[in-house]
Coordinates of C-alpha atoms in Angstrom, one line a residue:
M1 CA 1.6 17.5 -17.7
L2 CA 2.4 14.6 -15.4
F3 CA 0.0 15.8 -12.7
D4 CA -3.0 16.1 -15.1
L5 CA -5.6 13.8 -13.6
H6 CA -7.0 12.7 -17.1
P7 CA -5.7 9.5 -18.7
K8 CA -2.6 10.2 -20.8
E9 CA -2.9 10.1 -24.6
S10 CA 0.7 10.3 -25.9
R11 CA 4.0 8.7 -25.0
K12 CA 5.6 12.0 -24.1
E13 CA 2.9 12.4 -21.4
L14 CA 3.3 8.9 -20.0
F15 CA 6.1 8.6 -17.5
G16 CA 8.2 5.5 -17.0
R17 CA 6.3 3.1 -19.2
D18 CA 8.3 3.1 -22.5
N19 CA 9.2 -0.6 -22.2
E20 CA 5.6 -1.5 -21.5
V21 CA 4.3 0.6 -24.5
D22 CA 6.9 -1.0 -26.8
Y23 CA 6.0 -4.5 -25.6
A24 CA 2.2 -3.9 -26.1
I25 CA 2.8 -2.5 -29.7
K26 CA 5.1 -5.4 -30.6
Q27 CA 2.4 -8.0 -29.5
L28 CA -0.4 -6.3 -31.4
L29 CA 1.6 -5.9 -34.5
S30 CA 2.5 -9.6 -34.3
G31 CA -1.2 -10.4 -34.4
N32 CA -1.6 -11.3 -30.8
W33 CA -4.4 -10.1 -28.6
L34 CA -3.3 -8.4 -25.3
I35 CA -4.4 -8.4 -21.7
V36 CA -3.2 -5.4 -19.6
G37 CA -3.4 -6.2 -15.9
G38 CA -2.5 -4.5 -12.7
Q39 CA -4.1 -3.0 -9.6
R40 CA -6.4 0.0 -9.7
E41 CA -4.9 3.5 -10.2
I42 CA -1.7 1.9 -11.8
G43 CA -2.2 3.5 -15.2
K44 CA -3.8 0.8 -17.3
T45 CA -6.1 3.2 -19.1
S46 CA -3.3 5.7 -19.9
L47 CA -1.1 2.9 -21.3
V48 CA -3.9 1.6 -23.5
K49 CA -4.8 5.0 -24.9
V50 CA -1.1 5.8 -25.7
V51 CA -0.7 2.4 -27.5
L52 CA -3.9 3.1 -29.5
N53 CA -2.6 6.5 -30.6
E54 CA 0.9 5.2 -31.5
L55 CA -0.6 2.4 -33.6
R56 CA -2.9 4.9 -35.3
K57 CA -0.1 7.5 -36.1
K58 CA 2.8 5.2 -36.9
H59 CA 1.3 2.0 -38.2
G60 CA -2.0 3.0 -39.8
F61 CA -4.3 1.2 -37.4
E62 CA -7.7 2.6 -36.4
G63 CA -8.8 2.0 -32.9
I64 CA -11.5 2.5 -30.3
Y65 CA -11.3 2.5 -26.5
I66 CA -14.5 1.5 -24.7
N67 CA -14.9 1.6 -20.9
L68 CA -17.3 -1.2 -20.1
R69 CA -18.0 0.1 -16.6
G70 CA -21.8 -0.5 -16.1
V71 CA -22.1 -2.3 -19.4
R72 CA -23.6 -5.7 -18.5
S73 CA -25.2 -6.8 -21.8
L74 CA -24.1 -7.5 -25.3
N75 CA -26.8 -5.2 -26.6
S76 CA -25.2 -2.3 -24.7
L77 CA -21.8 -3.2 -26.1
L78 CA -23.2 -3.3 -29.6
N79 CA -24.8 0.1 -29.2
I80 CA -21.6 1.7 -27.9
L81 CA -19.6 0.1 -30.7
T82 CA -21.8 1.2 -33.5
S83 CA -22.0 4.7 -32.0
Q84 CA -18.2 5.0 -31.7
L85 CA -17.6 3.6 -35.3
N86 CA -20.1 6.2 -36.6
S87 CA -18.3 9.0 -34.8
L88 CA -15.1 7.8 -36.5
K89 CA -16.9 7.9 -39.8
L90 CA -15.3 4.6 -40.7
S91 CA -16.6 2.7 -43.7
V92 CA -17.5 -0.9 -42.8
D93 CA -18.9 -3.6 -45.0
V94 CA -22.0 -4.7 -43.1
K95 CA -25.1 -5.7 -45.1
V96 CA -26.9 -8.5 -43.3
N97 CA -27.8 -7.1 -39.8
F98 CA -27.3 -3.4 -40.4
I99 CA -28.7 -0.5 -42.4
I100 CA -26.2 2.0 -43.8
G101 CA -27.4 5.6 -43.9
S102 CA -26.1 9.1 -44.0
A103 CA -25.5 9.0 -40.2
G104 CA -23.6 5.8 -40.5
I105 CA -24.6 2.2 -39.6
K106 CA -27.7 1.2 -37.6
V107 CA -28.8 -2.3 -36.4
K108 CA -31.8 -3.6 -38.3
K109 CA -34.9 -4.1 -36.3
G110 CA -35.1 -7.7 -35.2
A111 CA -31.5 -8.5 -35.9
K112 CA -29.9 -10.8 -33.3
V113 CA -27.3 -9.1 -31.1
V114 CA -24.7 -12.0 -31.3
N115 CA -25.0 -12.2 -35.1
S116 CA -24.7 -8.4 -35.4
L117 CA -21.6 -8.2 -33.2
I118 CA -20.0 -11.0 -35.2
E119 CA -20.7 -9.4 -38.5
L120 CA -19.5 -6.0 -37.3
L121 CA -16.3 -7.2 -35.7
N122 CA -15.4 -9.3 -38.7
S123 CA -15.8 -6.3 -40.9
L124 CA -13.0 -4.3 -39.1
N125 CA -9.6 -4.3 -40.8
D126 CA -6.3 -3.1 -39.3
F127 CA -8.3 -2.3 -36.2
I128 CA -7.6 -2.4 -32.5
L129 CA -10.5 -2.7 -30.1
A130 CA -9.6 -1.9 -26.5
L131 CA -12.2 -3.1 -23.9
D132 CA -11.6 -1.7 -20.4
E133 CA -13.1 -3.4 -17.3
V134 CA -14.0 -6.5 -19.4
Q135 CA -15.1 -8.3 -16.2
E136 CA -18.3 -6.3 -16.4
L137 CA -19.4 -8.7 -19.2
S138 CA -19.1 -11.7 -16.9
K139 CA -22.8 -12.4 -16.8
V140 CA -22.8 -12.8 -20.6
S141 CA -19.3 -14.3 -20.7
K142 CA -20.3 -17.5 -22.6
Q143 CA -21.9 -15.6 -25.5
F144 CA -19.2 -13.0 -25.6
L145 CA -16.4 -15.7 -25.6
D146 CA -18.2 -17.5 -28.5
I147 CA -18.2 -14.2 -30.4
L148 CA -14.5 -13.7 -29.7
G149 CA -13.7 -17.3 -30.8
N150 CA -15.5 -16.6 -34.1
V151 CA -13.7 -13.4 -34.6
F152 CA -10.3 -14.9 -33.7
S153 CA -10.8 -17.6 -36.3
T154 CA -12.3 -15.3 -39.0
N155 CA -10.7 -11.9 -38.8
P156 CA -6.9 -11.7 -38.1
K157 CA -6.9 -8.0 -39.0
L158 CA -8.8 -7.2 -35.8
R159 CA -6.8 -7.2 -32.5
F160 CA -8.2 -6.8 -29.0
I161 CA -6.8 -5.2 -25.9
F162 CA -8.5 -6.3 -22.7
T163 CA -8.1 -4.8 -19.2
G164 CA -9.8 -5.6 -15.9
S165 CA -9.9 -8.1 -13.1
Y166 CA -8.8 -11.7 -13.6
I167 CA -12.3 -13.1 -13.3
G168 CA -15.0 -14.2 -15.6
V169 CA -14.2 -13.4 -19.2
M170 CA -10.5 -12.6 -18.5
R171 CA -9.9 -15.9 -16.7
I172 CA -11.4 -17.9 -19.6
L173 CA -9.4 -15.9 -22.1
L174 CA -6.2 -17.0 -20.3
N175 CA -7.3 -20.6 -20.0
P176 CA -9.9 -21.3 -22.7
P177 CA -11.5 -24.8 -22.8
A178 CA -10.3 -27.4 -25.3
E179 CA -13.3 -26.9 -27.5
S180 CA -12.8 -23.2 -27.9
P181 CA -11.2 -21.7 -31.0
L182 CA -9.1 -19.7 -28.5
H183 CA -7.6 -22.8 -27.0
G184 CA -3.8 -22.8 -27.3
R185 CA -3.8 -19.2 -28.4
P186 CA -4.0 -17.1 -25.2
P187 CA -3.5 -13.4 -25.4
A188 CA -0.2 -11.9 -24.4
V189 CA -0.2 -10.5 -20.9
L190 CA 1.3 -7.3 -19.7
T191 CA 1.0 -6.6 -15.9
L192 CA 1.7 -3.1 -14.8
K193 CA 3.5 -2.8 -11.5
P194 CA 3.8 0.1 -9.1
F195 CA 6.9 2.3 -9.6
D196 CA 9.9 1.3 -7.4
E197 CA 11.0 3.9 -4.8
E198 CA 13.5 5.7 -7.1
K199 CA 11.1 5.9 -10.1
A200 CA 8.3 7.1 -7.9
K201 CA 10.6 9.9 -6.5
E202 CA 11.7 10.8 -10.1
F203 CA 8.1 11.0 -11.2
L204 CA 7.4 13.5 -8.4
R205 CA 10.5 15.5 -9.2
K206 CA 9.7 15.7 -12.9
G207 CA 6.1 16.7 -12.3
M208 CA 7.2 19.5 -10.0
E209 CA 9.8 20.7 -12.5
E210 CA 7.2 20.9 -15.2
L211 CA 5.3 23.4 -13.0
N212 CA 8.4 25.2 -11.7
V213 CA 7.7 24.2 -8.2
K214 CA 10.5 23.6 -5.7
F215 CA 10.0 20.4 -3.8
D216 CA 12.3 18.2 -1.7
R217 CA 9.9 16.0 0.3
E218 CA 9.6 13.1 -2.2
D219 CA 10.7 10.6 0.5
E220 CA 7.7 11.4 2.7
V221 CA 5.2 11.2 -0.2
V222 CA 6.5 7.9 -1.5
K223 CA 6.6 6.4 2.0
R224 CA 2.9 7.2 2.4
L225 CA 1.6 6.5 -1.2
D226 CA 4.1 3.9 -2.4
G227 CA 4.6 3.8 -6.2
V228 CA 1.0 3.9 -7.2
V229 CA 1.0 6.4 -10.0
G230 CA -2.6 7.4 -9.6
W231 CA -2.1 8.5 -6.0
L232 CA 1.2 10.2 -6.8
T233 CA -0.5 12.1 -9.6
L234 CA -3.4 13.2 -7.3
F235 CA -0.9 14.4 -4.7
G236 CA 1.1 16.3 -7.3
N237 CA -2.1 17.9 -8.6
L238 CA -3.3 19.0 -5.2
Y239 CA 0.1 20.3 -4.1
A240 CA 1.6 21.9 -7.3
V241 CA -1.5 22.7 -9.4
R242 CA -4.1 23.6 -6.8
G243 CA -1.6 25.1 -4.3
L244 CA -2.5 23.1 -1.1
N245 CA 0.2 23.0 1.5
F246 CA 2.1 19.7 1.9
D247 CA 0.1 18.3 4.9
K248 CA -3.2 19.2 3.4
A249 CA -2.3 17.8 0.0
L250 CA -1.3 14.5 1.5
K251 CA -4.3 14.3 3.7
E252 CA -6.7 15.2 0.8
T253 CA -5.0 12.6 -1.4
M254 CA -5.7 9.9 1.2
E255 CA -9.3 11.1 1.7
E256 CA -10.1 11.3 -2.0
G257 CA -8.3 8.1 -2.7
K258 CA -10.3 6.3 0.0
K259 CA -13.5 7.5 -1.6
I260 CA -12.4 6.2 -4.9
M261 CA -11.4 2.8 -3.6
A262 CA -14.5 2.5 -1.4
E263 CA -16.7 3.1 -4.5
E264 CA -14.6 0.6 -6.4
F265 CA -15.1 -2.0 -3.7
S266 CA -18.8 -1.3 -3.4
H267 CA -19.1 -1.7 -7.2
F268 CA -17.3 -5.1 -6.9
L269 CA -19.8 -6.2 -4.3
E270 CA -22.9 -5.2 -6.3
D271 CA -23.6 -8.7 -7.6
K272 CA -22.2 -10.6 -4.6
V273 CA -24.7 -12.6 -2.4
N274 CA -22.5 -12.7 0.7
K275 CA -21.3 -9.1 0.9
E276 CA -20.5 -9.4 4.6
L277 CA -18.0 -12.2 4.0
Y278 CA -16.0 -10.0 1.6
V279 CA -16.1 -7.0 4.0
E280 CA -14.9 -9.2 6.9
I281 CA -12.1 -10.7 4.8
M282 CA -10.8 -7.2 3.9
K283 CA -11.0 -6.0 7.5
T284 CA -9.2 -9.1 8.7
V285 CA -6.4 -9.0 6.1
K286 CA -5.4 -5.7 7.5
I287 CA -4.4 -7.6 10.7
V288 CA -3.3 -11.1 9.7
S289 CA -2.1 -12.6 6.4
R290 CA -2.3 -16.4 6.5
W291 CA -5.3 -18.3 5.1
K292 CA -6.1 -20.0 8.5
E293 CA -5.6 -16.8 10.5
I294 CA -7.8 -14.8 8.1
K295 CA -10.6 -17.5 8.2
R296 CA -10.4 -17.6 12.0
G297 CA -10.7 -13.9 12.2
V298 CA -13.7 -13.8 9.9
E299 CA -15.4 -16.5 11.8
V300 CA -15.1 -14.5 15.1
T301 CA -17.7 -12.1 13.5
L302 CA -19.7 -14.3 11.1
G303 CA -19.6 -17.7 12.8
K304 CA -18.6 -20.9 10.9
V305 CA -17.8 -20.3 7.2
D306 CA -17.5 -23.2 4.7
D307 CA -13.8 -23.6 3.6
K308 CA -14.7 -23.6 -0.1
V309 CA -17.0 -20.5 0.2
F310 CA -14.2 -18.7 2.1
S311 CA -11.5 -19.7 -0.4
N312 CA -13.7 -18.6 -3.4
A313 CA -14.3 -15.2 -1.8
L314 CA -10.6 -14.7 -1.0
E315 CA -9.6 -15.8 -4.5
S316 CA -12.1 -13.4 -6.0
L317 CA -10.6 -10.5 -4.0
V318 CA -7.1 -11.5 -5.3
N319 CA -8.3 -11.8 -8.9
S320 CA -10.0 -8.4 -8.6
G321 CA -6.8 -6.7 -7.4
F322 CA -8.0 -5.8 -3.9
V323 CA -5.7 -8.3 -2.2
E324 CA -2.3 -9.7 -3.4
K325 CA -1.1 -13.2 -2.7
R326 CA 2.7 -13.4 -2.0
D327 CA 4.3 -16.6 -0.8
N328 CA 1.1 -17.9 0.8
E329 CA 0.4 -14.6 2.5
Y330 CA -2.5 -12.3 1.6
I331 CA -1.8 -8.6 1.7
I332 CA -3.6 -5.3 0.8
T333 CA -0.7 -3.7 -1.1
D334 CA -2.4 -0.4 -2.1
P335 CA -1.6 2.1 0.7
V336 CA -4.9 3.9 0.3
L337 CA -7.1 0.8 0.2
R338 CA -5.5 -0.3 3.5
E339 CA -7.0 2.7 5.1
V340 CA -10.6 2.2 3.8
E341 CA -13.0 1.6 6.7
F342 CA -14.8 -1.4 5.1
E343 CA -17.2 -1.8 8.0
K344 CA -18.7 1.6 7.3
L345 CA -19.6 0.9 3.7
F346 CA -23.0 -0.7 4.5
H347 CA -24.0 1.2 7.7

C-alpha cells in the first residue's frame, strides 16, 4: 500500500524509483560500494530495503540493514552486527576474536573491537551491509575508515550501502586521503530527488485508487507538500486510511511533519557547541538567501560572527540536508522544514 507509513520492502510497493533501484543493483553487482543521498523523508530507507531484498531473492546475496541512529561507538556497531548475523543464522568463519556456540557467535572477552570488526566483516561472502545514518559514527570516523579500508582491500565479496548526511565518514568516503586504501575508489553515488509535480500527483492518484477513494485535489496537496514522498504518504494515510477530512489531513500532515523535522534538527544540534548560530541561520534563511545577507541577519541577533565559523556552520547545514545551495543561494527546500519555528526549540 503506497500510503503505508512503514519503509517499503519490495519493488511493487515502491513508487517511481525503478531506475534508481536498477542503478543501485547494477553498482553493487559490479563490486562497487554505494552511497544513497537525499533530503530527509525522501525515501532512502525504502529504496535500500528494496535493493537488499532484490539482491537476496534474485542474485543470492545475503544482507543486513542497520539504522545507526544513536550508535556512536564501534563497540555498539559490533554488538548490533553480531546480533543481526545470529538472527540470520548465518555461518561465518571467525576463530580469532569470537566464540561460536549454539546461539551463534559471541565476541571473546578482551578481544579488541577494531580487530573483531575487521575479522567479522572479512568473513562475509556475497553479502551487502547497509548502514543508514552513517554520520552518527563521525566521532570514531578515523578507526571506522581504517576498518573500511582494510575490508575494501581484503574482501571484495562484501559490499556496503551507506546513507546519511555528507559529513564526517561520508565526506571522507567520497574524498579519501591519498594514503587510504579507498583512495581512487570512491563509492558510486545515488541521490534521490523529490518527485516532480506530475509524478507527485500520480503518486497520490495511485495511492487513492488502491483504497478506492475518490480524490481530485492533488494540485492543492502538491502545492503545499511539494514532491517529498514522506509528506505525501503521511497526507494520504491521514486522509484515505484514517478518514480525516481534507483540511484536517493537510493540517495534521504539516503539524506531524514539523515535529519530525524539529526532532531531526534537535538531534543534529546535540554535539554542536554553538547551537544558537545554527538556529539563527535557519531562521534567517527563511527570509534571505545570499551568504552576506544571511550573515548580516544572523549578526543582528548574535553580534559579530567570524566568517569561517559562519561558513562552516552554513556548510554543515547544507551537508546535513537542512539547507540546499543553488547558484550561490541558500534555500530551505523542504516545505515542512520551512515552517518549523526554530526559535522555540530551546525555550
